[in-house]
Each structure stands twice: as C-alpha cells, then as structure tokens.
CSV table of N, CA, C and O in Angstrom, one decimal:
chain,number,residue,atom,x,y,z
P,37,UNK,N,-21.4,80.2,-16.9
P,37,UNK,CA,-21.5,80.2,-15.5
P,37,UNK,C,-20.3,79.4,-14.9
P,37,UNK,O,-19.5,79.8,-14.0
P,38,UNK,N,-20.4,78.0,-15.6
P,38,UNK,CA,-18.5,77.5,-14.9
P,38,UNK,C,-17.6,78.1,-14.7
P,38,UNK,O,-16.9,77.7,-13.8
P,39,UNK,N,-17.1,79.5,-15.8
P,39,UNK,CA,-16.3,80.1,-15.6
P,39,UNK,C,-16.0,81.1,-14.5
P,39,UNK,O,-14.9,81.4,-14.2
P,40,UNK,N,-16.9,81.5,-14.2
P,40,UNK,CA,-17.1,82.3,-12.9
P,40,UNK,C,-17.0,81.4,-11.8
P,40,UNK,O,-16.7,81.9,-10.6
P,41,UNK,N,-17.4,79.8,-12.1
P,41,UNK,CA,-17.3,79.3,-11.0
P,41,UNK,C,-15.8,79.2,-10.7
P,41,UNK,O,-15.3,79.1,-9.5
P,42,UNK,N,-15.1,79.1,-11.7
P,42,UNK,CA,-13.7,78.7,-11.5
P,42,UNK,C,-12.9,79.9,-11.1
P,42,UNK,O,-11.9,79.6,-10.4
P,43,UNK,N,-13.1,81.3,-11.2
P,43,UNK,CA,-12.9,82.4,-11.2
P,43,UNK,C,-13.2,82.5,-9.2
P,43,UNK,O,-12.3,82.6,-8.4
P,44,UNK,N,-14.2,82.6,-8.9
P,44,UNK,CA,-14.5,82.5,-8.0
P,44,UNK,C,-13.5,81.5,-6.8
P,44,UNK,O,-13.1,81.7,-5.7
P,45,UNK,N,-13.5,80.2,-7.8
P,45,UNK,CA,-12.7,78.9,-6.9
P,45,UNK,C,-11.5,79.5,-7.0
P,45,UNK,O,-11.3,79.7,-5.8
P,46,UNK,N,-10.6,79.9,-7.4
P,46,UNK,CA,-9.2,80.7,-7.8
P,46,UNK,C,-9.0,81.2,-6.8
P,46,UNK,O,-8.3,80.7,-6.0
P,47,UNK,N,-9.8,82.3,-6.8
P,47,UNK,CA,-9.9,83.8,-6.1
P,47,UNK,C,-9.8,83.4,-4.3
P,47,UNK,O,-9.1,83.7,-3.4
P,48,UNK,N,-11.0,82.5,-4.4
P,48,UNK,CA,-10.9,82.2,-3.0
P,48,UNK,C,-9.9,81.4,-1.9
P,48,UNK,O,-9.6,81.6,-0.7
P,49,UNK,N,-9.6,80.5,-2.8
P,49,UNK,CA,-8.4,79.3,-2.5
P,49,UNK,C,-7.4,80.1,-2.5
P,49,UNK,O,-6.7,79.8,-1.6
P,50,UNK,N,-7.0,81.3,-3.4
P,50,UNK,CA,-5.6,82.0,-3.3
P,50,UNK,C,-5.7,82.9,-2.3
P,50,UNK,O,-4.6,83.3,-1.9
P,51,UNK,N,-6.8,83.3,-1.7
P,51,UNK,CA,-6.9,84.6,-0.5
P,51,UNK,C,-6.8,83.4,1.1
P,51,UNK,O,-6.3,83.9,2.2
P,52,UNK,N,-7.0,82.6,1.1
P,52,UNK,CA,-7.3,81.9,2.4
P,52,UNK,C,-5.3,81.4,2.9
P,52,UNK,O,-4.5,80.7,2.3
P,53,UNK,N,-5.2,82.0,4.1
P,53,UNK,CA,-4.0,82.3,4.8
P,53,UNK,C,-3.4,83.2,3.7
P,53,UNK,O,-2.3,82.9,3.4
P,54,UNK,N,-4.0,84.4,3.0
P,54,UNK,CA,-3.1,85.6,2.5
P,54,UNK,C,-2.6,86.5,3.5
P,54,UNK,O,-3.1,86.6,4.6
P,55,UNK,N,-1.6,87.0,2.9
P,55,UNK,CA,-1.3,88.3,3.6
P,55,UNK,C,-2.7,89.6,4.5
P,55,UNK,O,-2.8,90.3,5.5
P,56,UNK,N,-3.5,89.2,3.2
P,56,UNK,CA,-4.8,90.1,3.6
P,56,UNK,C,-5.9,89.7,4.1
P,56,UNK,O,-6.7,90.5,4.6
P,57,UNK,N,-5.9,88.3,4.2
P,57,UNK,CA,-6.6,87.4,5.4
P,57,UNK,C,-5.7,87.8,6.7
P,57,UNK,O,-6.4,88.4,7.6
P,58,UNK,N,-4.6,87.6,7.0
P,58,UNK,CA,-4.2,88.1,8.1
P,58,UNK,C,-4.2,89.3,8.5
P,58,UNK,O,-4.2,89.6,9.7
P,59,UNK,N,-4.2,90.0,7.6
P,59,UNK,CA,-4.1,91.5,8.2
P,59,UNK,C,-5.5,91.7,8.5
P,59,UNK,O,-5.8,92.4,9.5
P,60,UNK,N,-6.8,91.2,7.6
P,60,UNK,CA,-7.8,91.7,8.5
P,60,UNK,C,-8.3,90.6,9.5
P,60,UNK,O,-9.4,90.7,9.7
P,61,UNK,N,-7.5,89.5,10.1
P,61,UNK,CA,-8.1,88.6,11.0
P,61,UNK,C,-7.2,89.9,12.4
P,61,UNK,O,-7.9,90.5,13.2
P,62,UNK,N,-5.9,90.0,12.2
P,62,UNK,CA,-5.4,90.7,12.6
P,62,UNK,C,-6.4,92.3,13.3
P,62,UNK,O,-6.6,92.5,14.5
P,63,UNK,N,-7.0,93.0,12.5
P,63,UNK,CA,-7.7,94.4,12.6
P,63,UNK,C,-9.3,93.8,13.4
P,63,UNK,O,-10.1,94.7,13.8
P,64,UNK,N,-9.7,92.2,13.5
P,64,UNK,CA,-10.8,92.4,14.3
P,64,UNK,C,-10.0,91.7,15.1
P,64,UNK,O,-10.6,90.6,15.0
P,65,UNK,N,-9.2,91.5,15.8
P,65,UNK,CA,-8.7,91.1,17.3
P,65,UNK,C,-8.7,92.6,18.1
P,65,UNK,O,-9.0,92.6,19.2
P,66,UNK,N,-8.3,93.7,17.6
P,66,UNK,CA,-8.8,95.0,18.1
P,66,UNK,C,-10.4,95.2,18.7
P,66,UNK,O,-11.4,94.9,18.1
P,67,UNK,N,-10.3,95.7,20.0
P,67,UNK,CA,-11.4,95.6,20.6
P,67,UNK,C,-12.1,97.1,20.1
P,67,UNK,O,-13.3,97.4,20.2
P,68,UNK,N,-11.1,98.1,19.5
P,68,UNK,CA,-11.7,99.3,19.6
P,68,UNK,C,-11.9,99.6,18.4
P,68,UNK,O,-11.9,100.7,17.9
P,69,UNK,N,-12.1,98.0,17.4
P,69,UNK,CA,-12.5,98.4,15.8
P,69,UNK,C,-14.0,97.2,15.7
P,69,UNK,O,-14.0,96.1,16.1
P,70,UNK,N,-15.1,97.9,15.0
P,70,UNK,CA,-16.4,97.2,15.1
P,70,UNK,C,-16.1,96.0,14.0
P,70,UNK,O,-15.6,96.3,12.9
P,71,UNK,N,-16.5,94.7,14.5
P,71,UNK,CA,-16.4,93.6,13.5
P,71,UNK,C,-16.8,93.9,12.3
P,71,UNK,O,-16.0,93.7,11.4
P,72,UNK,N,-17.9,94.2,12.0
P,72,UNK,CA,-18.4,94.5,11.0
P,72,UNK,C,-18.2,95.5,10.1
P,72,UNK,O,-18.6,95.3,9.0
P,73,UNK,N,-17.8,96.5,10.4
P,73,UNK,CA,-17.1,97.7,10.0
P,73,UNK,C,-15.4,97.1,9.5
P,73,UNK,O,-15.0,97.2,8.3
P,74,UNK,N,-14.7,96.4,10.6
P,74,UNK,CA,-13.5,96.3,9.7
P,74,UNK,C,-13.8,94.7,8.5
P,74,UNK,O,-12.9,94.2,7.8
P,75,UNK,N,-15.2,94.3,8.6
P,75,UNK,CA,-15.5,92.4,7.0
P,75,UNK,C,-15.5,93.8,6.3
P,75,UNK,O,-14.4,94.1,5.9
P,76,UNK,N,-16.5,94.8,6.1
P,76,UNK,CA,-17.1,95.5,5.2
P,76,UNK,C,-16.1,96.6,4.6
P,76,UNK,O,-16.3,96.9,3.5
P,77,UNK,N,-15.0,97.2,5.2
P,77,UNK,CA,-14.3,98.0,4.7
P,77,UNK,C,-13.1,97.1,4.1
P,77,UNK,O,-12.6,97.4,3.0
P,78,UNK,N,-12.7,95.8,5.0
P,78,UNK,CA,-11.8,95.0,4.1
P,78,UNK,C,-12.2,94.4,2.8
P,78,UNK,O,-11.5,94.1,1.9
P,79,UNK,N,-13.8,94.3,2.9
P,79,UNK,CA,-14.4,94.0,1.5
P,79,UNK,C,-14.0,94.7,1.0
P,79,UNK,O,-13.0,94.4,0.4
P,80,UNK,N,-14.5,96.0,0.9
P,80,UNK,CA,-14.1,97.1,-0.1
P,80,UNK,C,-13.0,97.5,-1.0
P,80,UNK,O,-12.9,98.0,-2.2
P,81,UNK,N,-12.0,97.1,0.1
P,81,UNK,CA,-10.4,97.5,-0.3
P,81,UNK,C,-10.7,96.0,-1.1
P,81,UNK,O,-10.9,96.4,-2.2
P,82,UNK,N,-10.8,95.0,-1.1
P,82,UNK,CA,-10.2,93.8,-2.0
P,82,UNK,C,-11.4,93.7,-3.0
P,82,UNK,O,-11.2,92.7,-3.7
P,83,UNK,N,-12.5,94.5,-3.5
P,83,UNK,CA,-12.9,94.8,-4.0
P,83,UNK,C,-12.9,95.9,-5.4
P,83,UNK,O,-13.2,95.8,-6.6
P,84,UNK,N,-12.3,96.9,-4.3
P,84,UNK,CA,-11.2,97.8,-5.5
P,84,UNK,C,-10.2,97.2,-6.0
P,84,UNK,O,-10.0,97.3,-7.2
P,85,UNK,N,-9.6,96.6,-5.2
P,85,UNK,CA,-8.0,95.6,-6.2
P,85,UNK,C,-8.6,95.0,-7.2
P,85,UNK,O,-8.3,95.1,-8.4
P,86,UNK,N,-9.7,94.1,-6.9
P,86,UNK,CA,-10.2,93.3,-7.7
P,86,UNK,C,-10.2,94.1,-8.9
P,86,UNK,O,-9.9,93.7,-10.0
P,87,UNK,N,-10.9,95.5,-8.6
P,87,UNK,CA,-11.3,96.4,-10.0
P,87,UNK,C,-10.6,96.3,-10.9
P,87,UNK,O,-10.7,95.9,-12.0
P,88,UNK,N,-9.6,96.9,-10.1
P,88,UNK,CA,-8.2,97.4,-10.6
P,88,UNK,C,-7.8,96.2,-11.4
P,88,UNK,O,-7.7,96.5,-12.6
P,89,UNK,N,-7.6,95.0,-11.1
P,89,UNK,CA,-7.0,93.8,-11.8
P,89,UNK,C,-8.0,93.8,-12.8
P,89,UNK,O,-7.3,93.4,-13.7
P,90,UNK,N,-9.0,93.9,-13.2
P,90,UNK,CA,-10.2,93.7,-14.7
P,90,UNK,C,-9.8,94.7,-15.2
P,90,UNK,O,-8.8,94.6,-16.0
P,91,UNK,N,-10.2,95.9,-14.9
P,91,UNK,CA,-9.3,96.9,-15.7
P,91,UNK,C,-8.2,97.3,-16.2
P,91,UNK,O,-8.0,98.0,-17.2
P,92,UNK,N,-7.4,96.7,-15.4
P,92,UNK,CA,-5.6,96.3,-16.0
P,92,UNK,C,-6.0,95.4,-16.9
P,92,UNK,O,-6.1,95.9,-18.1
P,93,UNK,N,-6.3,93.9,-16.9
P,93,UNK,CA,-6.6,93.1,-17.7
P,93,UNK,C,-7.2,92.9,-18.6
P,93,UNK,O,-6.8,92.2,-19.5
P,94,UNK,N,-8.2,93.6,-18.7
P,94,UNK,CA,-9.0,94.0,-19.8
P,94,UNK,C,-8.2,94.7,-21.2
P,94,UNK,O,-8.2,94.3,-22.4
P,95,UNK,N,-7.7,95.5,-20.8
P,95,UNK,CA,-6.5,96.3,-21.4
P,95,UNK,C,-5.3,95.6,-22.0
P,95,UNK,O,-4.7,96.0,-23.0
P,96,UNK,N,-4.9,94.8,-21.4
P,96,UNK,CA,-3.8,94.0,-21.4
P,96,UNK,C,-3.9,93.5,-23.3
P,96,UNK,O,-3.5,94.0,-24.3
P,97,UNK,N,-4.7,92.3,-23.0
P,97,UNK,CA,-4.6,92.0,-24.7
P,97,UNK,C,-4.5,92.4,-25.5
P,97,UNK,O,-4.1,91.6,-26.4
P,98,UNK,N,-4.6,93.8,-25.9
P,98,UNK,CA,-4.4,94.9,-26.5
P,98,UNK,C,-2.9,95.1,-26.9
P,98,UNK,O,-2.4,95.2,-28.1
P,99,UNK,N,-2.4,95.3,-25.8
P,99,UNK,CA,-0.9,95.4,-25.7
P,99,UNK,C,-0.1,94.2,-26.2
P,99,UNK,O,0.6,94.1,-27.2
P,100,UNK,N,-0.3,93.1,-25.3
P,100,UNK,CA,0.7,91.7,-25.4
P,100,UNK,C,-1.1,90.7,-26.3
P,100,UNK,O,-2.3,91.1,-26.6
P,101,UNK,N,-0.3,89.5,-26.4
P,101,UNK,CA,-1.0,88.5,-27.1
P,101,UNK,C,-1.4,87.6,-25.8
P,101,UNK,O,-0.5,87.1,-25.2
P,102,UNK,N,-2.8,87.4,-25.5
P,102,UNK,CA,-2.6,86.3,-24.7
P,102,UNK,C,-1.9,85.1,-23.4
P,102,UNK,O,-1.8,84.7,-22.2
P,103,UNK,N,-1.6,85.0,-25.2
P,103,UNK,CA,-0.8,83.5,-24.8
P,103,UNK,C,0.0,83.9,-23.8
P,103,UNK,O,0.0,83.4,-22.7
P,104,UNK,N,0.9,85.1,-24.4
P,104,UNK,CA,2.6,85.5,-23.8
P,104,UNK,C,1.9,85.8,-22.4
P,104,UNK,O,2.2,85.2,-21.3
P,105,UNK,N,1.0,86.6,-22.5
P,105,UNK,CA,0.5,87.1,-20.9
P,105,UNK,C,0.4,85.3,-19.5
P,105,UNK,O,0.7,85.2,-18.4
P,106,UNK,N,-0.2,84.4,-20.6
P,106,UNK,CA,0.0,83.3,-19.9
P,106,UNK,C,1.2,82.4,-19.4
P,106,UNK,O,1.3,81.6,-18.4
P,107,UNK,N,2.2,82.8,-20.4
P,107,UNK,CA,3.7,82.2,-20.0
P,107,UNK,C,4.3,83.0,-19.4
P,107,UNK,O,5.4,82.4,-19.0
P,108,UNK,N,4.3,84.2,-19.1
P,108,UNK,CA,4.7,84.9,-18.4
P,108,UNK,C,4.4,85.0,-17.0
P,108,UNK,O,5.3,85.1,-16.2
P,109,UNK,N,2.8,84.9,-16.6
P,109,UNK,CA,2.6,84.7,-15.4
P,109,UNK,C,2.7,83.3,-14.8
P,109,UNK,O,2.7,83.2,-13.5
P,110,UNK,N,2.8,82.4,-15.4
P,110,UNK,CA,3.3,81.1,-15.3
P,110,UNK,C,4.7,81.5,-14.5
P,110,UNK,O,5.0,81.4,-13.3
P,111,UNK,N,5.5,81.9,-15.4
P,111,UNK,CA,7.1,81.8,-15.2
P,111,UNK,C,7.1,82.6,-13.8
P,111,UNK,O,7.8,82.2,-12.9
P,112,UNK,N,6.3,83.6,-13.6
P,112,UNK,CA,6.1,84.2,-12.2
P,112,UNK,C,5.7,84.1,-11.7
P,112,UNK,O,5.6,85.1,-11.0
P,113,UNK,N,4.8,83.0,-11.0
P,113,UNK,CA,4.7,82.1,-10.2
P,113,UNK,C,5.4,81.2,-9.7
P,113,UNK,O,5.6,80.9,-8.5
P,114,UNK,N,5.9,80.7,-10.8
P,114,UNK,CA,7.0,79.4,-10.7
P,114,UNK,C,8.8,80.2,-10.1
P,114,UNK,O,9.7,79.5,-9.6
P,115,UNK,N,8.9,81.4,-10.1
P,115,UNK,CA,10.2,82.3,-9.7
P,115,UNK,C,9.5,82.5,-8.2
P,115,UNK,O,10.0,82.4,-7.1
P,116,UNK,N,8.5,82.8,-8.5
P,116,UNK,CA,8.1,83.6,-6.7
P,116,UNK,C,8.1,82.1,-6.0
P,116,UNK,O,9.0,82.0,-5.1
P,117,UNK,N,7.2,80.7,-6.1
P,117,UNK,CA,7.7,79.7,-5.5
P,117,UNK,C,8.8,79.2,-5.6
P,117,UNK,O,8.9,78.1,-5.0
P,118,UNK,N,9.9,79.6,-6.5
P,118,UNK,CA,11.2,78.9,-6.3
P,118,UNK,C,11.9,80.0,-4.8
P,118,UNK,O,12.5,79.6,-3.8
P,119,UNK,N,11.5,81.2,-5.2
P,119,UNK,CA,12.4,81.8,-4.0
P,119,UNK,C,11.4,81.7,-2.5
P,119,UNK,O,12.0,81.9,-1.4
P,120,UNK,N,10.3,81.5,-2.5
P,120,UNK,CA,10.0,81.1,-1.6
P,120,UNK,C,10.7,79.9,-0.8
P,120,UNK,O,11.2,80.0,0.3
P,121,UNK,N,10.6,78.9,-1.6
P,121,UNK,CA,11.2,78.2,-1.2
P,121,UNK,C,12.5,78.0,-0.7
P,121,UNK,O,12.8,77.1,0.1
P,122,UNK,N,13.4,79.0,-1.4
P,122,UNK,CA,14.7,79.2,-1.5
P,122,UNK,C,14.9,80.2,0.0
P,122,UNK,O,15.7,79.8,0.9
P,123,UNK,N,14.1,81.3,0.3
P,123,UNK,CA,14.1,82.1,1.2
P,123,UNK,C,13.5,81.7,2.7
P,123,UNK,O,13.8,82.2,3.7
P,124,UNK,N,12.2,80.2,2.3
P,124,UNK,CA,12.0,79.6,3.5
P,124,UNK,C,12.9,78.5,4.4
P,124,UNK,O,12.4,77.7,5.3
P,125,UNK,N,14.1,78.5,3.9
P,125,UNK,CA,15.3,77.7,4.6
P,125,UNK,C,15.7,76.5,4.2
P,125,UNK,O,16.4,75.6,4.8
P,126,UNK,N,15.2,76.4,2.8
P,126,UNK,CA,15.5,75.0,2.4
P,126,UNK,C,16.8,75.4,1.5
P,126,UNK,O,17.0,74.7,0.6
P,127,UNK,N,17.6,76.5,1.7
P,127,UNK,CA,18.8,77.0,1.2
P,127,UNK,C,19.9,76.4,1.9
P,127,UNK,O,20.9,76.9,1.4
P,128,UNK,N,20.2,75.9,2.5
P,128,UNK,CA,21.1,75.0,3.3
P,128,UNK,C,21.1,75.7,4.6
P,128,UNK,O,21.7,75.2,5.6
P,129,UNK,N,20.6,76.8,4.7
P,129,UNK,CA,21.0,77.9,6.0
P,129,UNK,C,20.2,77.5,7.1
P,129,UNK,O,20.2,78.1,8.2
C-alpha cells in the first residue's frame, strides 16, 4: 500500500500547475461548458494517458533492464530542467 501511496504522491505533486491543470482550469472559465462535464471528461483523458503510461511500462522491462530505464529518465529530467532553465532567461538574455 506505501507504494501506491508514493505513486499517487508523484502523480499528484507532478500535475498541480501542469500544462493540463491549466488547460482544464482554462475549459471551466467557459460559461458555455458544464463544470462537471469538463472534471469528468478531463478525468478521463488523464486517465487514458495514465493507461497508456502502465502499458508502455509494463512492456518496457522486457526490452531495456530497469536500471538503464532509471538513468535514463533521470538524465531526462535533469536535460529538460537544465533547458528550462536555460530557456527561462537565466541565459544571459
């Protein structure tokens, strides 16, 4: 059960100010879309990704070892916040 808790803690801490938090805070400021209709269909759609990511992953070990799958997404993280950073103006620009 910890693991799920931690899975859950992940998941959630990584969506809060996402792209996809905004886009559906964004779709209920629309007067002519029902609140509840756009939590429930935004569920859905981040539900299928979700799928999609177990079923990719699931698969995965199969292919690569692990481990590599871990230094890898490491190193892509650590590249995406380097150019973040690099692209949010701390470039001398």
């Amino acid at each position: 059960m910890k693991g799920l808790w931690i899975v859950f803690t992940t998941v959630f801490l990584a969506e809060l100010g996402d792209k996809t938090q905004l886009a559906t805070l964004l779709f209920a400021t629309d007067d002519k879309l029902d609140r509840v209709g756009v939590f429930l269909t935004a569920s859905l759609a981040l539900v299928l990704a979700c799928l999609i990511g177990v079923i990719v992953g699931s698969q995965l070990p199969k292919l690569i070892h692990p481990a590599t799958l871990k230094v890898v997404a490491g190193i892509g993280f650590i590249l995406v916040g380097a150019w973040t950073i690099y692209d949010g103006g701390f470039n001398g620009n």
